[in-house]
PDB file of C-alpha atoms in Angstrom:
ATOM      1  CA  UNK A   5     102.612 129.622 121.423  1.00 58.00           C
ATOM      2  CA  UNK A   6     101.046 132.830 121.256  1.00 68.00           C
ATOM      3  CA  UNK A   7      97.650 133.386 122.603  1.00 84.00           C
ATOM      4  CA  UNK A   8      95.086 133.024 119.883  1.00 95.00           C
ATOM      5  CA  UNK A   9      91.472 133.971 119.829  1.00 96.00           C
ATOM      6  CA  UNK A  10      88.630 133.060 117.269  1.00 95.00           C
ATOM      7  CA  UNK A  11      89.563 136.309 115.485  1.00 96.00           C
ATOM      8  CA  UNK A  12      93.031 134.672 114.682  1.00 97.00           C
ATOM      9  CA  UNK A  13      91.545 132.582 112.117  1.00 98.00           C
ATOM     10  CA  UNK A  14      88.840 132.715 108.927  1.00 98.00           C
ATOM     11  CA  UNK A  15      86.028 130.154 109.326  1.00 97.00           C
ATOM     12  CA  UNK A  16      85.059 128.036 106.816  1.00 97.00           C
ATOM     13  CA  UNK A  17      82.526 125.269 105.753  1.00 95.00           C
ATOM     14  CA  UNK A  18      81.611 122.670 107.991  1.00 95.00           C
ATOM     15  CA  UNK A  19      83.717 119.340 107.603  1.00 92.00           C
ATOM     16  CA  UNK A  20      81.902 117.005 110.086  1.00 90.00           C
ATOM     17  CA  UNK A  21      79.652 117.040 113.146  1.00 92.00           C
ATOM     18  CA  UNK A  22      80.043 115.016 116.544  1.00 89.00           C
ATOM     19  CA  UNK A  23      78.439 114.757 119.880  1.00 90.00           C
ATOM     20  CA  UNK A  24      79.841 117.613 120.904  1.00 93.00           C
ATOM     21  CA  UNK A  25      79.959 120.038 118.175  1.00 93.00           C
ATOM     22  CA  UNK A  26      81.515 120.347 114.575  1.00 96.00           C
ATOM     23  CA  UNK A  27      84.625 120.366 112.646  1.00 96.00           C
ATOM     24  CA  UNK A  28      85.002 123.514 110.269  1.00 96.00           C
ATOM     25  CA  UNK A  29      87.670 124.208 108.059  1.00 97.00           C
ATOM     26  CA  UNK A  30      89.832 127.405 109.382  1.00 98.00           C
ATOM     27  CA  UNK A  31      92.668 129.717 108.304  1.00 98.00           C
ATOM     28  CA  UNK A  32      95.177 131.534 109.948  1.00 98.00           C
ATOM     29  CA  UNK A  33      94.795 135.031 109.169  1.00 97.00           C
ATOM     30  CA  UNK A  34      98.154 135.927 109.422  1.00 96.00           C
ATOM     31  CA  UNK A  35      99.761 133.247 107.408  1.00 96.00           C
ATOM     32  CA  UNK A  36      96.986 131.636 105.465  1.00 98.00           C
ATOM     33  CA  UNK A  37      97.703 128.128 106.716  1.00 98.00           C
ATOM     34  CA  UNK A  38      94.667 125.901 106.843  1.00 98.00           C
ATOM     35  CA  UNK A  39      93.709 123.978 110.027  1.00 97.00           C
ATOM     36  CA  UNK A  40      90.583 122.172 111.041  1.00 97.00           C
ATOM     37  CA  UNK A  41      88.468 123.698 114.126  1.00 98.00           C
ATOM     38  CA  UNK A  42      86.683 121.261 116.552  1.00 97.00           C
ATOM     39  CA  UNK A  43      84.379 123.313 118.632  1.00 98.00           C
ATOM     40  CA  UNK A  44      83.157 121.600 121.649  1.00 97.00           C
ATOM     41  CA  UNK A  45      79.739 123.303 122.725  1.00 97.00           C
ATOM     42  CA  UNK A  46      80.137 123.893 126.485  1.00 97.00           C
ATOM     43  CA  UNK A  47      76.318 123.113 127.039  1.00 96.00           C
ATOM     44  CA  UNK A  48      76.615 119.958 125.386  1.00 96.00           C
ATOM     45  CA  UNK A  49      80.001 119.023 127.077  1.00 95.00           C
ATOM     46  CA  UNK A  50      78.441 119.898 130.637  1.00 95.00           C
ATOM     47  CA  UNK A  51      74.883 118.049 129.901  1.00 94.00           C
ATOM     48  CA  UNK A  52      76.822 114.786 129.045  1.00 94.00           C
ATOM     49  CA  UNK A  53      79.471 115.233 131.742  1.00 94.00           C
ATOM     50  CA  UNK A  54      82.197 115.340 129.429  1.00 92.00           C
ATOM     51  CA  UNK A  55      84.258 117.723 130.860  1.00 94.00           C
ATOM     52  CA  UNK A  56      87.376 115.060 131.806  1.00 94.00           C
ATOM     53  CA  UNK A  57      86.823 113.885 128.524  1.00 93.00           C
ATOM     54  CA  UNK A  58      87.427 117.075 126.631  1.00 94.00           C
ATOM     55  CA  UNK A  59      90.586 117.840 128.550  1.00 95.00           C
ATOM     56  CA  UNK A  60      91.839 114.402 127.973  1.00 94.00           C
ATOM     57  CA  UNK A  61      91.311 115.019 124.495  1.00 94.00           C
ATOM     58  CA  UNK A  62      93.348 118.125 124.657  1.00 95.00           C
ATOM     59  CA  UNK A  63      96.060 116.618 126.097  1.00 95.00           C
ATOM     60  CA  UNK A  64      96.413 113.427 124.011  1.00 95.00           C
ATOM     61  CA  UNK A  65      96.102 115.725 120.672  1.00 95.00           C
ATOM     62  CA  UNK A  66      99.298 118.004 122.243  1.00 94.00           C
ATOM     63  CA  UNK A  67     101.319 114.848 122.440  1.00 94.00           C
ATOM     64  CA  UNK A  68     100.557 113.547 118.924  1.00 94.00           C
ATOM     65  CA  UNK A  69     103.331 114.071 116.524  1.00 91.00           C
ATOM     66  CA  UNK A  70     102.329 112.152 113.550  1.00 92.00           C
ATOM     67  CA  UNK A  71     101.756 112.829 109.872  1.00 92.00           C
ATOM     68  CA  UNK A  72      99.261 109.912 110.124  1.00 92.00           C
ATOM     69  CA  UNK A  73      97.259 111.178 112.904  1.00 93.00           C
ATOM     70  CA  UNK A  74      95.783 114.810 113.549  1.00 94.00           C
ATOM     71  CA  UNK A  75      97.355 117.121 116.263  1.00 96.00           C
ATOM     72  CA  UNK A  76      96.675 120.028 118.085  1.00 97.00           C
ATOM     73  CA  UNK A  77      98.046 123.383 116.670  1.00 96.00           C
ATOM     74  CA  UNK A  78      96.257 125.703 118.657  1.00 96.00           C
ATOM     75  CA  UNK A  79      93.323 125.900 121.308  1.00 96.00           C
ATOM     76  CA  UNK A  80      91.361 128.570 122.692  1.00 97.00           C
ATOM     77  CA  UNK A  81      87.836 129.059 124.311  1.00 96.00           C
ATOM     78  CA  UNK A  82      84.664 131.330 123.277  1.00 96.00           C
ATOM     79  CA  UNK A  83      81.996 131.924 125.368  1.00 97.00           C
ATOM     80  CA  UNK A  84      80.010 128.862 124.067  1.00 97.00           C
ATOM     81  CA  UNK A  85      82.632 127.086 122.907  1.00 97.00           C
ATOM     82  CA  UNK A  86      86.142 124.877 123.541  1.00 97.00           C
ATOM     83  CA  UNK A  87      87.645 125.038 120.488  1.00 98.00           C
ATOM     84  CA  UNK A  88      90.974 122.830 119.198  1.00 98.00           C
ATOM     85  CA  UNK A  89      92.720 123.747 116.214  1.00 98.00           C
ATOM     86  CA  UNK A  90      94.007 120.469 114.441  1.00 97.00           C
ATOM     87  CA  UNK A  91      96.194 119.813 111.780  1.00 96.00           C
ATOM     88  CA  UNK A  92      94.044 119.278 108.475  1.00 94.00           C
ATOM     89  CA  UNK A  93      94.043 116.079 106.593  1.00 89.00           C
ATOM     90  CA  UNK A  94      92.923 116.317 103.222  1.00 83.00           C
ATOM     91  CA  UNK A  95      90.926 113.965 101.302  1.00 78.00           C
ATOM     92  CA  UNK A  96      88.095 113.234 103.401  1.00 73.00           C
ATOM     93  CA  UNK A  97      87.870 110.419 105.947  1.00 80.00           C
ATOM     94  CA  UNK A  98      88.175 106.490 105.291  1.00 85.00           C
ATOM     95  CA  UNK A  99      84.280 106.159 106.058  1.00 83.00           C
ATOM     96  CA  UNK A 100      83.931 108.609 103.294  1.00 82.00           C
ATOM     97  CA  UNK A 101      85.767 106.833 100.682  1.00 85.00           C
ATOM     98  CA  UNK A 102      84.222 103.359 101.783  1.00 86.00           C
ATOM     99  CA  UNK A 103      80.491 104.524 101.673  1.00 85.00           C
ATOM    100  CA  UNK A 104      81.136 105.942  98.070  1.00 84.00           C
ATOM    101  CA  UNK A 105      82.963 102.724  97.245  1.00 84.00           C
ATOM    102  CA  UNK A 106      79.654 100.674  96.672  1.00 78.00           C
ATOM    103  CA  UNK A 107      79.582  97.000  96.646  1.00 84.00           C
ATOM    104  CA  UNK A 108      82.606  96.160  94.843  1.00 83.00           C
ATOM    105  CA  UNK A 109      84.992  97.917  97.671  1.00 87.00           C
ATOM    106  CA  UNK A 110      88.470  98.701  97.225  1.00 90.00           C
ATOM    107  CA  UNK A 111      91.013  97.247  94.814  1.00 91.00           C
ATOM    108  CA  UNK A 112      93.575  95.433  96.800  1.00 94.00           C
ATOM    109  CA  UNK A 113      96.622  98.059  96.526  1.00 95.00           C
ATOM    110  CA  UNK A 114      94.390 100.509  97.799  1.00 93.00           C
ATOM    111  CA  UNK A 115      93.021  98.393 100.501  1.00 93.00           C
ATOM    112  CA  UNK A 116      96.343  97.490 101.703  1.00 96.00           C
ATOM    113  CA  UNK A 117      97.604 101.135 101.380  1.00 94.00           C
ATOM    114  CA  UNK A 118      94.742 102.220 103.949  1.00 92.00           C
ATOM    115  CA  UNK A 119      95.767  99.468 106.053  1.00 95.00           C
ATOM    116  CA  UNK A 120      99.279 100.507 106.393  1.00 96.00           C
ATOM    117  CA  UNK A 121      98.565 104.144 106.916  1.00 94.00           C
ATOM    118  CA  UNK A 122      96.180 102.899 109.728  1.00 94.00           C
ATOM    119  CA  UNK A 123      99.093 100.890 111.074  1.00 96.00           C
ATOM    120  CA  UNK A 124     101.437 103.654 110.979  1.00 96.00           C
ATOM    121  CA  UNK A 125      98.993 105.930 112.882  1.00 94.00           C
ATOM    122  CA  UNK A 126      98.347 103.330 116.061  1.00 95.00           C
ATOM    123  CA  UNK A 127     102.247 102.489 116.164  1.00 95.00           C
ATOM    124  CA  UNK A 128     102.550 106.454 116.455  1.00 94.00           C
ATOM    125  CA  UNK A 129      99.804 106.684 119.062  1.00 94.00           C
ATOM    126  CA  UNK A 130     101.508 103.373 121.102  1.00 94.00           C
ATOM    127  CA  UNK A 131     104.801 104.898 121.086  1.00 94.00           C
ATOM    128  CA  UNK A 132     103.219 108.131 122.945  1.00 92.00           C
ATOM    129  CA  UNK A 133     101.543 105.330 125.332  1.00 93.00           C
ATOM    130  CA  UNK A 134      98.113 106.549 123.840  1.00 93.00           C
ATOM    131  CA  UNK A 135      95.575 103.539 123.246  1.00 90.00           C
ATOM    132  CA  UNK A 136      93.195 104.301 120.596  1.00 81.00           C
ATOM    133  CA  UNK A 137      89.791 101.981 120.718  1.00 72.00           C
TER     134      UNK A 137
END
């Protein structure tokens, strides 16, 4: 891998937020390829004693090679954040779809499809001896 910096990427809209920062869509300037950039704020990591967790997450994402689970494409550091550039899975997350379904829920074929994708993702993780809780 070639060394990358924040200037390697164009940053776009926020896709989600979490305990240590946010995830934004980003694009490699040289190729136009889209990714998701997970920015872990160093202050939050330090405040919550999450250094080992952040390193563990990076190491796990480096091992993942599955079309059902995001994986690490690049990583870089800024003064304020650790940035993990991940494969982008378009279409929103399952929580989003469940929330917008309402009381009716999914039709059975759609529920079976999502369950199968989850099983395939978990199987890929377990093959790498990664346990997802």
